[in-house]
Short mmCIF file of C-alpha atoms in Angstrom, two decimals:
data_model
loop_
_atom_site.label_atom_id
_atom_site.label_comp_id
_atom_site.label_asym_id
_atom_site.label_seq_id
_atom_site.Cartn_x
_atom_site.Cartn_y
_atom_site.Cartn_z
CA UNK Q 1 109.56 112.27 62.77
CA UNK Q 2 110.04 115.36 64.13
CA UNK Q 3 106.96 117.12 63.74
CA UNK Q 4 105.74 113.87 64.88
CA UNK Q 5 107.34 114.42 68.03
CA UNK Q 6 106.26 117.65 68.19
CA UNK Q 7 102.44 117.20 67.82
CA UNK Q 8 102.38 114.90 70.29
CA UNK Q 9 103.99 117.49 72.42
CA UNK Q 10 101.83 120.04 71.46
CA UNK Q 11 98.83 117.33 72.97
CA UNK Q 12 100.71 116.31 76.22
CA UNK Q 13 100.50 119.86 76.96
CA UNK Q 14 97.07 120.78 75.93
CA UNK Q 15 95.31 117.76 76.90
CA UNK Q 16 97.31 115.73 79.88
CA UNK Q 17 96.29 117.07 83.05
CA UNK Q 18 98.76 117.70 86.03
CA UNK Q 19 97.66 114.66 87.90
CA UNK Q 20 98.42 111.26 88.92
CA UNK Q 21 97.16 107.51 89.37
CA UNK Q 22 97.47 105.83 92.32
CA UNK Q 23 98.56 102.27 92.11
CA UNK Q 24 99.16 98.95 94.61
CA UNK Q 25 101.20 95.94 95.07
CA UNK Q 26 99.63 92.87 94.41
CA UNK Q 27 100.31 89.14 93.73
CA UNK Q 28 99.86 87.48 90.24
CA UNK Q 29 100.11 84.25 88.33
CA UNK Q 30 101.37 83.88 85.22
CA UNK Q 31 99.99 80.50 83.35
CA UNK Q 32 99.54 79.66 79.76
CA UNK Q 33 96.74 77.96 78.47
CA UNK Q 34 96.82 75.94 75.45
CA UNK Q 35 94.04 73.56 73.12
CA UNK Q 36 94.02 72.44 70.05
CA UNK Q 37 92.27 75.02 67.75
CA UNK Q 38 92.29 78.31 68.14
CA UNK Q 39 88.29 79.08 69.16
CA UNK Q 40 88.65 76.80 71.99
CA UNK Q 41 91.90 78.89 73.70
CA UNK Q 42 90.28 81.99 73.25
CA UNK Q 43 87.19 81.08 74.90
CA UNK Q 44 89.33 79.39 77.67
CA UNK Q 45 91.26 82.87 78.09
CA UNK Q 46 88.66 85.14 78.13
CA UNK Q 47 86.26 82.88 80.11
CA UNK Q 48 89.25 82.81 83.12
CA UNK Q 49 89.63 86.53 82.94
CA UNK Q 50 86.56 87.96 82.31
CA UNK Q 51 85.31 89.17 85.38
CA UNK Q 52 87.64 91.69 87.34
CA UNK Q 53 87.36 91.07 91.04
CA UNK Q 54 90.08 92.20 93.52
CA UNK Q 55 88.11 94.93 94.97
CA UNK Q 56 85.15 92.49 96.12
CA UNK Q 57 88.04 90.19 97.54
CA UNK Q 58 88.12 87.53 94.33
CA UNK Q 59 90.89 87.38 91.84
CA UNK Q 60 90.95 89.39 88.65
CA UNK Q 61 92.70 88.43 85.37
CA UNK Q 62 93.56 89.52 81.71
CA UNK Q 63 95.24 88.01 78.52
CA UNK Q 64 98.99 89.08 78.14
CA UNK Q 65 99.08 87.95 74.85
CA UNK Q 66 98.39 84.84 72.31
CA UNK Q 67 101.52 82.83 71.32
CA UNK Q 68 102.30 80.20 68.82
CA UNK Q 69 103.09 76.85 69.47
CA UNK Q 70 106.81 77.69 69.49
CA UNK Q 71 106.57 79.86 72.81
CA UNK Q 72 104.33 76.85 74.14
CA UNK Q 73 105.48 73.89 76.19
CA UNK Q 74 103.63 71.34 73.96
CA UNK Q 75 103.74 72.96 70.67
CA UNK Q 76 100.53 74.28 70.48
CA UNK Q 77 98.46 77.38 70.62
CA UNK Q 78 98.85 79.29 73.43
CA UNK Q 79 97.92 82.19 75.06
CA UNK Q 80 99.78 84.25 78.24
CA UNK Q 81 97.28 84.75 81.05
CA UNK Q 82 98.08 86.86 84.42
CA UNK Q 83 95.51 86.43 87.35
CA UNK Q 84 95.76 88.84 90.07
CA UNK Q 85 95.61 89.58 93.92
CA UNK Q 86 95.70 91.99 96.10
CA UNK Q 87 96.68 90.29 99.76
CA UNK Q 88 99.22 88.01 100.48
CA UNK Q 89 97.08 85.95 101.48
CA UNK Q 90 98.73 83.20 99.09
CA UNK Q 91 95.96 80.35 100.53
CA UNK Q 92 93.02 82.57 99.66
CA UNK Q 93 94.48 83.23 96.15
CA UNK Q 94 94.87 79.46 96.18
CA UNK Q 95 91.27 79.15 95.99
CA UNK Q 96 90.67 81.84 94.11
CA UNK Q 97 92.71 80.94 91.08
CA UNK Q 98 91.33 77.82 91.49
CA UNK Q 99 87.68 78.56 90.81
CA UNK Q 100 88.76 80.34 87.30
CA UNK Q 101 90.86 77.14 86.02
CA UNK Q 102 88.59 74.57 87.42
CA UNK Q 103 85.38 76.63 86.19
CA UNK Q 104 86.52 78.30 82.95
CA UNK Q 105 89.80 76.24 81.41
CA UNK Q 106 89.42 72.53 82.50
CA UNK Q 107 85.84 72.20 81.49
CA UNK Q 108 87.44 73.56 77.65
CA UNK Q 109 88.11 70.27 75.48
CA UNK Q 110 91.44 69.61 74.85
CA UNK Q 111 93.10 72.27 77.47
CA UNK Q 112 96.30 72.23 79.39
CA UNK Q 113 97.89 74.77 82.10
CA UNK Q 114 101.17 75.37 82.13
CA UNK Q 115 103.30 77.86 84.67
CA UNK Q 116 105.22 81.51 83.13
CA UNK Q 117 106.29 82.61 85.83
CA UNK Q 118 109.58 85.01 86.12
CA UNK Q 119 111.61 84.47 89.18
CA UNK Q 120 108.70 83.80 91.19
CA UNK Q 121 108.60 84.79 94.75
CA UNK Q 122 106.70 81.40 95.70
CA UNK Q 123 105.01 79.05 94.25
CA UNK Q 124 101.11 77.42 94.70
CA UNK Q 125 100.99 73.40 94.94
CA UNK Q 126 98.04 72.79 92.40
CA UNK Q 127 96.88 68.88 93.67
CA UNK Q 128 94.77 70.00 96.57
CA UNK Q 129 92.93 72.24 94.60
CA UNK Q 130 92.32 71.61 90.81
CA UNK Q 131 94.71 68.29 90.88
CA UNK Q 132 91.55 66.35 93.59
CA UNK Q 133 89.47 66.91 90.82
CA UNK Q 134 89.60 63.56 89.11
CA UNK Q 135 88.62 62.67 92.69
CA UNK Q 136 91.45 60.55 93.63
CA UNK Q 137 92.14 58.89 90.30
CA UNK Q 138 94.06 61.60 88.71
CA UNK Q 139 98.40 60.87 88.29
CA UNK Q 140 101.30 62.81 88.13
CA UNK Q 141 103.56 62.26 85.27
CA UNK Q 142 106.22 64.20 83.58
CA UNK Q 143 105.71 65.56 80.26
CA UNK Q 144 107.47 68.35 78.02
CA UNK Q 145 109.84 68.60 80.44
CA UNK Q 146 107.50 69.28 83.43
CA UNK Q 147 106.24 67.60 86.12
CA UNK Q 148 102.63 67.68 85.37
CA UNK Q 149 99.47 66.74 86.90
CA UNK Q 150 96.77 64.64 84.89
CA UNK Q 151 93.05 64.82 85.55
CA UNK Q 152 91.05 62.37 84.22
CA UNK Q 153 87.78 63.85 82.53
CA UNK Q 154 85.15 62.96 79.91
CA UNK Q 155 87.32 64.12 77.05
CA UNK Q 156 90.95 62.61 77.73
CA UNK Q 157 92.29 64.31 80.16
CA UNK Q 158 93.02 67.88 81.45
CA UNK Q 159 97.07 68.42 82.46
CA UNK Q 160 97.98 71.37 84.47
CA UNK Q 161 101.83 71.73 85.81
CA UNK Q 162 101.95 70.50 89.82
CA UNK Q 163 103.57 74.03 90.83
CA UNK Q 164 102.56 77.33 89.78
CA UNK Q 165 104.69 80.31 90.83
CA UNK Q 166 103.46 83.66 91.68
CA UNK Q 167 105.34 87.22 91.68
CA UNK Q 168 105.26 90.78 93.33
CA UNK Q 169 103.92 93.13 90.81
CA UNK Q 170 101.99 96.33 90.58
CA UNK Q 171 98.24 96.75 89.92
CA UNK Q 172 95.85 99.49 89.36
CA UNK Q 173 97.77 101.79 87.75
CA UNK Q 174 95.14 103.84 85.47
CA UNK Q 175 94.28 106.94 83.14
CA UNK Q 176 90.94 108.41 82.40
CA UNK Q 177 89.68 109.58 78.99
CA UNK Q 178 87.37 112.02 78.60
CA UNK Q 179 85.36 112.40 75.87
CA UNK Q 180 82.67 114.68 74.05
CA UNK Q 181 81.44 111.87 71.79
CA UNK Q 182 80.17 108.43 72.58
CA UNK Q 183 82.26 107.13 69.36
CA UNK Q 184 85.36 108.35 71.15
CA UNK Q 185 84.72 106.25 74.16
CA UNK Q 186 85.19 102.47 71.78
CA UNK Q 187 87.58 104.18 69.31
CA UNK Q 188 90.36 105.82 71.40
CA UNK Q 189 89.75 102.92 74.11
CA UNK Q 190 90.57 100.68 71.84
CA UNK Q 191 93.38 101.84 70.48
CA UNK Q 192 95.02 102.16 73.36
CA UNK Q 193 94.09 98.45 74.29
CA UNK Q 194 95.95 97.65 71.29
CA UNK Q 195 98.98 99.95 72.06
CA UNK Q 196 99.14 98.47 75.66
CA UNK Q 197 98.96 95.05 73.99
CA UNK Q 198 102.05 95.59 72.66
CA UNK Q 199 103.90 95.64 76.30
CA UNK Q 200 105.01 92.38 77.66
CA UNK Q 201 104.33 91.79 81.18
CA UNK Q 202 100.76 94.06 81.20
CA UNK Q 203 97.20 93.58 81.12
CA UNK Q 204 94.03 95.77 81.16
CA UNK Q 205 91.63 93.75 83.23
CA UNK Q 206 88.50 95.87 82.54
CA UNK Q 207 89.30 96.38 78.80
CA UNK Q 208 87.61 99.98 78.91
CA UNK Q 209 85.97 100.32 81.69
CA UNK Q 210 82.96 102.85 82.36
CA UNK Q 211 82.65 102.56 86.39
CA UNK Q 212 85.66 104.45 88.22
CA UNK Q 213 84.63 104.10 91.66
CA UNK Q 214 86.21 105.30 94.73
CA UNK Q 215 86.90 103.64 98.47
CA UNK Q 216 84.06 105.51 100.26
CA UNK Q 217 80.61 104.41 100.12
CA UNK Q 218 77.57 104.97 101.56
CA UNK Q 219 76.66 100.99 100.93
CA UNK Q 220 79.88 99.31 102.39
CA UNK Q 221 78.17 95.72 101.57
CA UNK Q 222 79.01 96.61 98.00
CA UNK Q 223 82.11 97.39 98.39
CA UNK Q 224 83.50 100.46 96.12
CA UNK Q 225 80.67 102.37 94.72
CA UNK Q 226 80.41 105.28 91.86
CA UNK Q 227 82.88 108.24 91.39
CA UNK Q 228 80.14 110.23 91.85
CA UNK Q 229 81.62 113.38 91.29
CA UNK Q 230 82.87 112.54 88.04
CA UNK Q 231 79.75 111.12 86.45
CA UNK Q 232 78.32 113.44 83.46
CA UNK Q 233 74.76 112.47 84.35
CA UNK Q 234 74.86 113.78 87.58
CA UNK Q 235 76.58 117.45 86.62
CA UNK Q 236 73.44 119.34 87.25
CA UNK Q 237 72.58 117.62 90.60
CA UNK Q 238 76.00 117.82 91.94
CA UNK Q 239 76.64 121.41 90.07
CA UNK Q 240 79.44 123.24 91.80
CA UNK Q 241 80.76 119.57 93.23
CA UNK Q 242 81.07 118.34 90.14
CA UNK Q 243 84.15 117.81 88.66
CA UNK Q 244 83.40 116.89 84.78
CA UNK Q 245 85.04 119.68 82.60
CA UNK Q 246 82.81 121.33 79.85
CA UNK Q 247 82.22 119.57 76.88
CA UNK Q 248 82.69 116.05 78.57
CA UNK Q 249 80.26 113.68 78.44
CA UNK Q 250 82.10 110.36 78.61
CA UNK Q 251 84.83 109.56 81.32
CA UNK Q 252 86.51 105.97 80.35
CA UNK Q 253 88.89 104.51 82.17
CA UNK Q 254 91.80 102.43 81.38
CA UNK Q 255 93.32 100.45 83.99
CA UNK Q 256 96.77 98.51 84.12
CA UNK Q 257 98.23 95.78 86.33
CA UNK Q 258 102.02 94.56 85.46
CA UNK Q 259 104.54 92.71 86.41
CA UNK Q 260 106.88 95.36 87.30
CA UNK Q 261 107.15 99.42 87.45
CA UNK Q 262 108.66 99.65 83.98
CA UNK Q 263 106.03 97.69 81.96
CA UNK Q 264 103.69 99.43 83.48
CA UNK Q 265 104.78 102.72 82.82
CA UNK Q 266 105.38 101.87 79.44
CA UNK Q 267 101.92 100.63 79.16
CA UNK Q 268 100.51 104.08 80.58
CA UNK Q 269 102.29 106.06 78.14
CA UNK Q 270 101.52 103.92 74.98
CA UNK Q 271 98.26 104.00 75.90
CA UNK Q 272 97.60 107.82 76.61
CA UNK Q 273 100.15 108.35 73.37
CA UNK Q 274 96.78 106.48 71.54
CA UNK Q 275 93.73 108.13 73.72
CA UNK Q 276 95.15 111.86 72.57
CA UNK Q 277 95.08 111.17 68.86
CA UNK Q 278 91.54 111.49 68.61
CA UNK Q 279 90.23 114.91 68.68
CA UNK Q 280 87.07 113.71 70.46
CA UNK Q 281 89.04 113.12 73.78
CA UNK Q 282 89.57 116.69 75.30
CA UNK Q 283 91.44 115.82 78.44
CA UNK Q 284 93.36 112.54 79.83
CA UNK Q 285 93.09 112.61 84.19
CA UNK Q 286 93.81 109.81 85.96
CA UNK Q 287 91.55 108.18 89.31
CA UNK Q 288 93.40 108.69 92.92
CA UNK Q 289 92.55 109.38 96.48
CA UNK Q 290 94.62 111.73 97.22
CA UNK Q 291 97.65 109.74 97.47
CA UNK Q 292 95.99 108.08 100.98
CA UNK Q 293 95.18 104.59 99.79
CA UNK Q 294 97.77 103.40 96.90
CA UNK Q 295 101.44 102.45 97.19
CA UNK Q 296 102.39 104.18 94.47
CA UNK Q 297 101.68 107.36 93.54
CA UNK Q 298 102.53 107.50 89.30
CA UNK Q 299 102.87 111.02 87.87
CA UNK Q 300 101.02 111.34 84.32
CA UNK Q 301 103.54 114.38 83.00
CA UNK Q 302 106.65 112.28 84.38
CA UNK Q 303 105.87 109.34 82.16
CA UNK Q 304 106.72 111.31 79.07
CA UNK Q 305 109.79 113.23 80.35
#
């Protein structure tokens, strides 16, 4: 165990640069989703998470984790989902969070919506927006111990709790990878996806993403655009500016939203811990902006002291 410890020292030092992400506050809903077979709730779950959207002003989402039907209010599979926002603007997110349940999970056979929350700091009525759509026919009714709406549909009947609560949390924490070989970019990303699994509270809304961008564009209709200075194609165009070390050709990212500082920190650790046992990734960075833009500033060397 020791030498253990000691190796992974030994990386921290050689690998982990000096650096540090910068994260924000945002808003997020915690639901759980459950059907009847297990194909079904993962298509509902990744389906209502799959597109990450808080920097174009939409909501973005992830999959905590999958649970039996023993974590589940009516005793089937489950899985933990977290959708995210960055405003408190708790009507837009309304809307928002309504276009991924109404789209993505109440169109899945045999799916219900239930509310996780942890000592919510409000809570989002869900009638006016997914509740209307069994157009004025749909009930309320208590079941497992909730009070529940029903929606009538083609296939008997979609239920979703009447209230769901949201909390204060933290999102955008991140760490970049880089890499000298492509295989590096899938292998080491995805172990530390299933490291950061591990963490309850977390989720990794881009999976392993390969487009850091930054706040300042030249195309502000986009919205963020590319990192450019850290983009391995562009080394020999940008060649003093750039800022991709030798030997990198890959820069992944990893990025983390969670419920609270802690989980997330523990997430960011886990998941570096994973990135630096493959030889292929050279350094571990992290995205900021100079510490102008996020409300948190989260020092890489400080998570392992």
């Amino acid at each position: 165990m020791e030498d253990v410890r000691m190796s992974m020292k030994s990386k921290i030092e050689s690998k982990l640069e000096d650096t540090y992400c910068e994260a924000f506050k945002g808003i997020c809903s915690r639901v759980i989703v459950t059907a009847d077979d297990e194909e079904t709730l993962k298509r509902a779950a990744y389906d209502a998470t799959s597109t990450p959207g808080t920097v174009i002003g939409r909501v973005e989402g992830g999959v905590e984790s999958f649970i039996d039907g023993s974590k589940t209010p009516d005793g089937r599979k489950g899985a933990i989902l977290q959708f995210w926002y960055n405003s408190n603007n708790i009507q837009k997110f309304e809307v928002e969070l309504s276009y991924r349940i109404r789209q993505d999970i109440l169109v899945k056979p045999f799916t219900s919506l239930f509310d996780a929350s942890v000592d919510p700091a409000g809570k989002i009525g869900t009638m006016k927006q997914v509740g209307h759509c069994g157009d004025g026919y749909e009930w309320e009714e208590n079941l497992y111990g909730r009070d529940m709406i029903v929606v009538p549909i083609a296939i008997p009947d979609f239920k979703i709790e009447r209230e769901l609560g949201y909390m204060n949390g933290v999102m955008g924490a991140n760490f970049w990878y880089m890499c000298s070989s492509k295989e590096a970019v899938l292998e080491a990303g995805r172990a530390a996806l299933k490291a950061i699994g591990e963490v309850e509270g977390v989720i990794a809304p881009f999976d392993i993403c390969s487009a850091a961008s930054k706040p300042e564009t030249n195309y502000p209709w986009i919205g963020p655009t590319t990192n450019h200075p850290y983009c391995p194609s562009l080394k020999k165009t940008l060649q003093e500016k750039s800022m991709v070390p030798g030997g990198v050709g890959y820069i992944p990212e990893i990025v983390i939203n969670g419920l609270n500082m802690g989980s997330v920190f523990e997430a960011m650790k886990v998941g570096i811990e994973a990135v630096m046992n493959f030889d292929d990734v050279l350094k571990v960075s992290a995205g900021n902006y100079q510490g102008k833009l996020g409300d948190y500033n989260i020092q890489l060397k400080e998570l392992f002291e």
